[in-house]
mmCIF file of C-alpha atoms in Angstrom:
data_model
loop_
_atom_site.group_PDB
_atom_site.id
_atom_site.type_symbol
_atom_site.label_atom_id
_atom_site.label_comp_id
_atom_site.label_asym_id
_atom_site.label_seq_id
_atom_site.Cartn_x
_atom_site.Cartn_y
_atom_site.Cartn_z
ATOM 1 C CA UNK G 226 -3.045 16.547 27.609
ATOM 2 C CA UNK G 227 -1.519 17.444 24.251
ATOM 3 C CA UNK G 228 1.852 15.223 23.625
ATOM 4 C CA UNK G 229 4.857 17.447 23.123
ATOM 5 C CA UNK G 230 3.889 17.555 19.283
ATOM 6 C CA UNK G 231 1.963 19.974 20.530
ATOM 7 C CA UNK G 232 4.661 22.337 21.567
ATOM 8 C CA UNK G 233 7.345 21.822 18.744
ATOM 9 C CA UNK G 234 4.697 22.956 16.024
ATOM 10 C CA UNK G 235 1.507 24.899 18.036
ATOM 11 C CA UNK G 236 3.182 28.446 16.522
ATOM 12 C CA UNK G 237 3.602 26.832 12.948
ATOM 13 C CA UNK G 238 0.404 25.404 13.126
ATOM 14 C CA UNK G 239 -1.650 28.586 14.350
ATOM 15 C CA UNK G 240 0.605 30.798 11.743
ATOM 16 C CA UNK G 241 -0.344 28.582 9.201
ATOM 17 C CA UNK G 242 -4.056 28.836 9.892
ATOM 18 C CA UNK G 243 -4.099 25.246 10.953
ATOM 19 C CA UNK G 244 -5.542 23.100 14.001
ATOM 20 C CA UNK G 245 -3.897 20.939 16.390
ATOM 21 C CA UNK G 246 -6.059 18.618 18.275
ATOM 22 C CA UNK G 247 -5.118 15.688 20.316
ATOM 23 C CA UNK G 248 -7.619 12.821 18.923
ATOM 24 C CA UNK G 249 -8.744 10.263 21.209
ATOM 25 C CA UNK G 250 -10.705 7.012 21.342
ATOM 26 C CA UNK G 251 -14.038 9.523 21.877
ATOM 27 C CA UNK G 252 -13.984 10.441 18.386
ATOM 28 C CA UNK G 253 -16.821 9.980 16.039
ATOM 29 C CA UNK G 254 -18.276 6.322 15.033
ATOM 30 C CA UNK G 255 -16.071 4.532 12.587
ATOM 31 C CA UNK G 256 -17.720 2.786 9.191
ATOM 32 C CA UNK G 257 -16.489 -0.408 7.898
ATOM 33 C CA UNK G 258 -13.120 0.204 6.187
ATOM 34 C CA UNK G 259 -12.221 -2.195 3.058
ATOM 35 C CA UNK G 260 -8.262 -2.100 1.843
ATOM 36 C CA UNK G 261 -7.977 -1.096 -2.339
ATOM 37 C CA UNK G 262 -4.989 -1.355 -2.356
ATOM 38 C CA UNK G 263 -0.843 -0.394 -1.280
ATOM 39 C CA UNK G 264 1.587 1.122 -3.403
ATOM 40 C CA UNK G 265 5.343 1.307 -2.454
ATOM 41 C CA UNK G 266 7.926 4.132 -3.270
ATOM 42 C CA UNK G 267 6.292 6.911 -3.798
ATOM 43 C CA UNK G 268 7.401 10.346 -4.692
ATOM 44 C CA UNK G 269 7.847 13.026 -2.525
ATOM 45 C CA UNK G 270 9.204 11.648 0.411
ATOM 46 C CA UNK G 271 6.759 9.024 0.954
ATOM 47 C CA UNK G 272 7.441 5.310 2.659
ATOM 48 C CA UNK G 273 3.822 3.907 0.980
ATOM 49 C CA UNK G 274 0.241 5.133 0.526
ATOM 50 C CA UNK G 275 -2.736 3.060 1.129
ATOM 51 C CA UNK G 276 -6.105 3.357 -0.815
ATOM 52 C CA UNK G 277 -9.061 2.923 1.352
ATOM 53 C CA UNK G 278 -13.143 2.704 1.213
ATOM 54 C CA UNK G 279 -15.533 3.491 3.838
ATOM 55 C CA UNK G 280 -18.277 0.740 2.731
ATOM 56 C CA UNK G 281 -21.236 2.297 4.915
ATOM 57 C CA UNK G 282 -24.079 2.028 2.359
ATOM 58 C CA UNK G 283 -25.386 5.146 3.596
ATOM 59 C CA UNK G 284 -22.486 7.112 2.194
ATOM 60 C CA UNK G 285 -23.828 9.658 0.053
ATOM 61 C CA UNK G 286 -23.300 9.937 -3.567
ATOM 62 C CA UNK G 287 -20.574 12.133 -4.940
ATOM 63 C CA UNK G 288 -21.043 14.859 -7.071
ATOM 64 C CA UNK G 289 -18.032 15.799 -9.290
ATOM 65 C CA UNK G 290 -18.369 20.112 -11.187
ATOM 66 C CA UNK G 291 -19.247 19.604 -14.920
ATOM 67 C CA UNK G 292 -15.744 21.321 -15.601
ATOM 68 C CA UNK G 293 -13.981 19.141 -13.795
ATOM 69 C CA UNK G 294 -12.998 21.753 -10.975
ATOM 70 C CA UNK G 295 -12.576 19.101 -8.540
ATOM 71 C CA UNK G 296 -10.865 16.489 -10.212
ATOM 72 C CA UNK G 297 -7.878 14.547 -8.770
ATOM 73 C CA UNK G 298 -4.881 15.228 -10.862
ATOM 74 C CA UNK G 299 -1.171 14.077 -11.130
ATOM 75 C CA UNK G 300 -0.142 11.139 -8.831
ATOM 76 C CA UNK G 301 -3.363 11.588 -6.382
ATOM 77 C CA UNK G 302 -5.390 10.553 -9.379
ATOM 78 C CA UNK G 303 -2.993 7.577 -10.565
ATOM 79 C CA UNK G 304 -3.054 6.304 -6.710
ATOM 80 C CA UNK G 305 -7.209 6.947 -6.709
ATOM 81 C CA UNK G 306 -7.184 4.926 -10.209
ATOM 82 C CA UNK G 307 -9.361 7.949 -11.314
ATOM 83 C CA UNK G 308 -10.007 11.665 -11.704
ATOM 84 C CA UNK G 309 -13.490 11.117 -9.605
ATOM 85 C CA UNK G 310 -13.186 8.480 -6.838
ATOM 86 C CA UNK G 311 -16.217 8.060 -4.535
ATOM 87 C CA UNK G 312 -15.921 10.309 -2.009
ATOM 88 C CA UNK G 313 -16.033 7.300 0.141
ATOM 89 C CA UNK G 314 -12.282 6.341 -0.228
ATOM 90 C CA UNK G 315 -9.244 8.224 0.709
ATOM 91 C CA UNK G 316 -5.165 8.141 0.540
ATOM 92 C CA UNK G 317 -2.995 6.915 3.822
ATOM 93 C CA UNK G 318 -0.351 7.906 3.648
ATOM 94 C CA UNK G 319 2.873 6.980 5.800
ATOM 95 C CA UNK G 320 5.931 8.280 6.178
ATOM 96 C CA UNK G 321 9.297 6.929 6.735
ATOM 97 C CA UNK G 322 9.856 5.715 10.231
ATOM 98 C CA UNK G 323 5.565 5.433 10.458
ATOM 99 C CA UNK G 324 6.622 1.674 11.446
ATOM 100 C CA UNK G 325 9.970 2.036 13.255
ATOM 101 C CA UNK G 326 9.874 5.475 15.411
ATOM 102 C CA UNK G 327 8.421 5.275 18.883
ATOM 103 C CA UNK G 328 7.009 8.973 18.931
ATOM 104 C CA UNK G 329 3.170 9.686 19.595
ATOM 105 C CA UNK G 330 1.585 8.900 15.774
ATOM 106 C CA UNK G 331 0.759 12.387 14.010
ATOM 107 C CA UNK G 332 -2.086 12.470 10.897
ATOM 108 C CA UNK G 333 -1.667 15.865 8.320
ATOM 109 C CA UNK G 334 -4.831 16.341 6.995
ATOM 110 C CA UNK G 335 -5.017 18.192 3.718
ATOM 111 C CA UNK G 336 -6.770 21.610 2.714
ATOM 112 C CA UNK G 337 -9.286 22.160 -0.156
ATOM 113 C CA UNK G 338 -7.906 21.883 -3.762
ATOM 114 C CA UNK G 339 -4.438 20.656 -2.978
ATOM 115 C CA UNK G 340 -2.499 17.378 -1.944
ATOM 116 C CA UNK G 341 -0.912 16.410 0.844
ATOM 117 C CA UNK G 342 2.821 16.215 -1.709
ATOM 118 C CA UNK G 343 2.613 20.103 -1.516
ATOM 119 C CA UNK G 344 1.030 20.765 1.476
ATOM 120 C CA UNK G 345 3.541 18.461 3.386
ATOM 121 C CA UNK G 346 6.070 16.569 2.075
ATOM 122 C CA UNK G 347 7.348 19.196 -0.729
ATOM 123 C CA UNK G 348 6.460 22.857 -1.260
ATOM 124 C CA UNK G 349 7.934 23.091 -4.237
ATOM 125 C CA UNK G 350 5.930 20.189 -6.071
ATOM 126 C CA UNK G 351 3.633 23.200 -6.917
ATOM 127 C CA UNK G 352 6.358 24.587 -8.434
ATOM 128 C CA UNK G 353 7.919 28.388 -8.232
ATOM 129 C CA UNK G 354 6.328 30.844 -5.485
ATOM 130 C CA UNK G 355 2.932 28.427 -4.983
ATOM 131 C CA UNK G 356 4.235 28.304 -1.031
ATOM 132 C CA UNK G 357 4.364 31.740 -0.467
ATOM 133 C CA UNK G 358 8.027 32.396 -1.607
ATOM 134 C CA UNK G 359 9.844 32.388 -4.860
ATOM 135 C CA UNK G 360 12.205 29.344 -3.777
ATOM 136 C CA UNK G 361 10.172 27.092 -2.437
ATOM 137 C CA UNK G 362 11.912 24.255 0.236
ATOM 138 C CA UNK G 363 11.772 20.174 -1.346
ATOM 139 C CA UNK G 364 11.179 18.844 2.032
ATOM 140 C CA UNK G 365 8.757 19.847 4.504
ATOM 141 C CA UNK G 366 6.937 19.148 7.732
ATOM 142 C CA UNK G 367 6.436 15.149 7.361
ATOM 143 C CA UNK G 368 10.195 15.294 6.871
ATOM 144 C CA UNK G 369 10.724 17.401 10.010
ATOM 145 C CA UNK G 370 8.355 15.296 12.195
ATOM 146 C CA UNK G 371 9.535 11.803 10.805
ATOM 147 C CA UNK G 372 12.889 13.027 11.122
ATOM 148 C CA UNK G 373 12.462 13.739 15.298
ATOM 149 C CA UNK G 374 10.751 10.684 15.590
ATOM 150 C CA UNK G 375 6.928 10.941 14.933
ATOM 151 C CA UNK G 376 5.226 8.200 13.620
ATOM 152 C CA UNK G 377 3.740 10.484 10.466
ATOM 153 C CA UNK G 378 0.479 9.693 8.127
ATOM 154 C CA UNK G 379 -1.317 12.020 5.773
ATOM 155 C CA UNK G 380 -5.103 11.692 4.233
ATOM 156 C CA UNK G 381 -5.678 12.466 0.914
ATOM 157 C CA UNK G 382 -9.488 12.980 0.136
ATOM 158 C CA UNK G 383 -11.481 11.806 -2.882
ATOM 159 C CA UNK G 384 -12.871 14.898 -3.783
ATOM 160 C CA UNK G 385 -10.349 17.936 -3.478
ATOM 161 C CA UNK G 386 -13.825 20.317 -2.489
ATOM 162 C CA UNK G 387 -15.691 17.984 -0.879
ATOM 163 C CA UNK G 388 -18.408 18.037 1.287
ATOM 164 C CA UNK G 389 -17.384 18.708 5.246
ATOM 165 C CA UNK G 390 -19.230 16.060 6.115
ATOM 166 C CA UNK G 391 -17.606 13.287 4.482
ATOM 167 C CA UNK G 392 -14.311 14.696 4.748
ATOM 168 C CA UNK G 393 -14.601 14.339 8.849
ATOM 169 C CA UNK G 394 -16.042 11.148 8.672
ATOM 170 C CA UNK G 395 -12.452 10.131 6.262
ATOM 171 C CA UNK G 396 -10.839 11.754 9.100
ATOM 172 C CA UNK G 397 -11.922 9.695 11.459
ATOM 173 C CA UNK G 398 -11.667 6.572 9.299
ATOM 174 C CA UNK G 399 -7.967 7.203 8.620
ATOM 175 C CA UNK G 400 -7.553 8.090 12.252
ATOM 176 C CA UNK G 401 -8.930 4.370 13.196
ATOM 177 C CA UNK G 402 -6.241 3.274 10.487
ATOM 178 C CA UNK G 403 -3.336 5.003 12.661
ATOM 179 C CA UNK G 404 -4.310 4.128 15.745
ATOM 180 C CA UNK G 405 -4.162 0.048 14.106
ATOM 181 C CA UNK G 406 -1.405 0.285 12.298
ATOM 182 C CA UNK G 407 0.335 1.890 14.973
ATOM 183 C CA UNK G 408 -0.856 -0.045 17.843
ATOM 184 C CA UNK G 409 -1.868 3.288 20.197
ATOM 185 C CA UNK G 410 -5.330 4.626 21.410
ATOM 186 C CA UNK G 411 -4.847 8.614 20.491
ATOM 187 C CA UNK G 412 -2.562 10.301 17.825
ATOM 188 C CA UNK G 413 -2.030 14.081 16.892
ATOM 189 C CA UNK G 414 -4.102 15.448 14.109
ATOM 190 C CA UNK G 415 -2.357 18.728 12.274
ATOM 191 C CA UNK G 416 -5.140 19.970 10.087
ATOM 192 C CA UNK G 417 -4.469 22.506 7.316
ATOM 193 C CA UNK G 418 -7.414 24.861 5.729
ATOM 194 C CA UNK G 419 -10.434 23.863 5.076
ATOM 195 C CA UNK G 420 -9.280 20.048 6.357
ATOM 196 C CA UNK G 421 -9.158 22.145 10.252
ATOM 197 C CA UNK G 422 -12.772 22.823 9.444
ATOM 198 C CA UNK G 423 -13.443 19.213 8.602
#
């Protein structure tokens, strides 16, 4: 049964063209996860972000447009330490309160060509109009959900287009990071885009 998450944001989530799942300890095999790295204080709203690696040597190699389409850009890219990270690592994310609330844990997954900054910690960080209005809002739903208590994380994908594959296999590995940083056996997933697909 879905944890009251489920009825404070089920019409956001379904107007939004989102998914919200409950995710469980049935959920798809977890590879060996290796820590990059933690950086403190970053913008947007955010408590810390972690860097991760899945280090299955059967991950498959990443293939990045000539042009650069799906580069990571702006503060995604400084936290990746490149443009093209192996599709193999991702961004955790956490919240304020990720560590101190007692609510059921919550992971935002991201949608195709964006960050998780825009997508859910500030609308405007696209600037003017890019979330569907002219003045966009400087907080947003990890603010909401932190603020009533969830314990909030958000994944951050190598490769802004990537492949489906990999990108639910990261979801899974950051899920196993929530569920151990957290100390609980399920969280809520709220999936945006192309990451609901994933």
């Amino acid at each position: 049964m879905p944890s009251a998450l489920a009825t404070v944001t089920s019409a956001l989530v379904l107007a939004a063209a989102g998914v919200l799942v409950a995710a469980g300890p049935a959920d798809a095999a977890v590879g060996t996860l290796s820590l990059l790295g933690t950086t403190a204080n970053v913008a947007h709203g955010w408590d810390s972000v972690e860097h991760w690696n899945d280090t299955d040597s059967a991950w498959p190699a990443t293939h990045y447009l000539s042009d650069g389409r799906q580069n990571q850009t702006g503060a995604p890219a400084t936290l990746f330490g490149s443009a093209q990270p192996p599709g193999s690592q991702f961004l955790l994310y956490r919240a304020p309160g990720w560590h101190t609330n007692t609510g059921t844990p919550v992971l935002l997954v991201m949608g195709a060509n964006d960050d998780v900054d825009r997508e859910y910690s500030d609308p405007a960080a696209g600037g003017s109009g890019t979330c569907g209005v002219l003045n966009c809002p400087t907080t947003g739903l990890m603010q909401f959900l932190s603020g009533q208590g969830y314990r909030v994380f958000a994944v951050d994908f190598a490769d802004t287009q990537g492949d489906n594959y990999e990108w639910a296999q990261t979801i899974s590995d950051a899920l196993s990071r929530v569920r151990a940083e957290t100390g609980t056996t399920s969280a809520d997933l709220v999936s945006w885009s192309k990451g609901a697909f994933a």
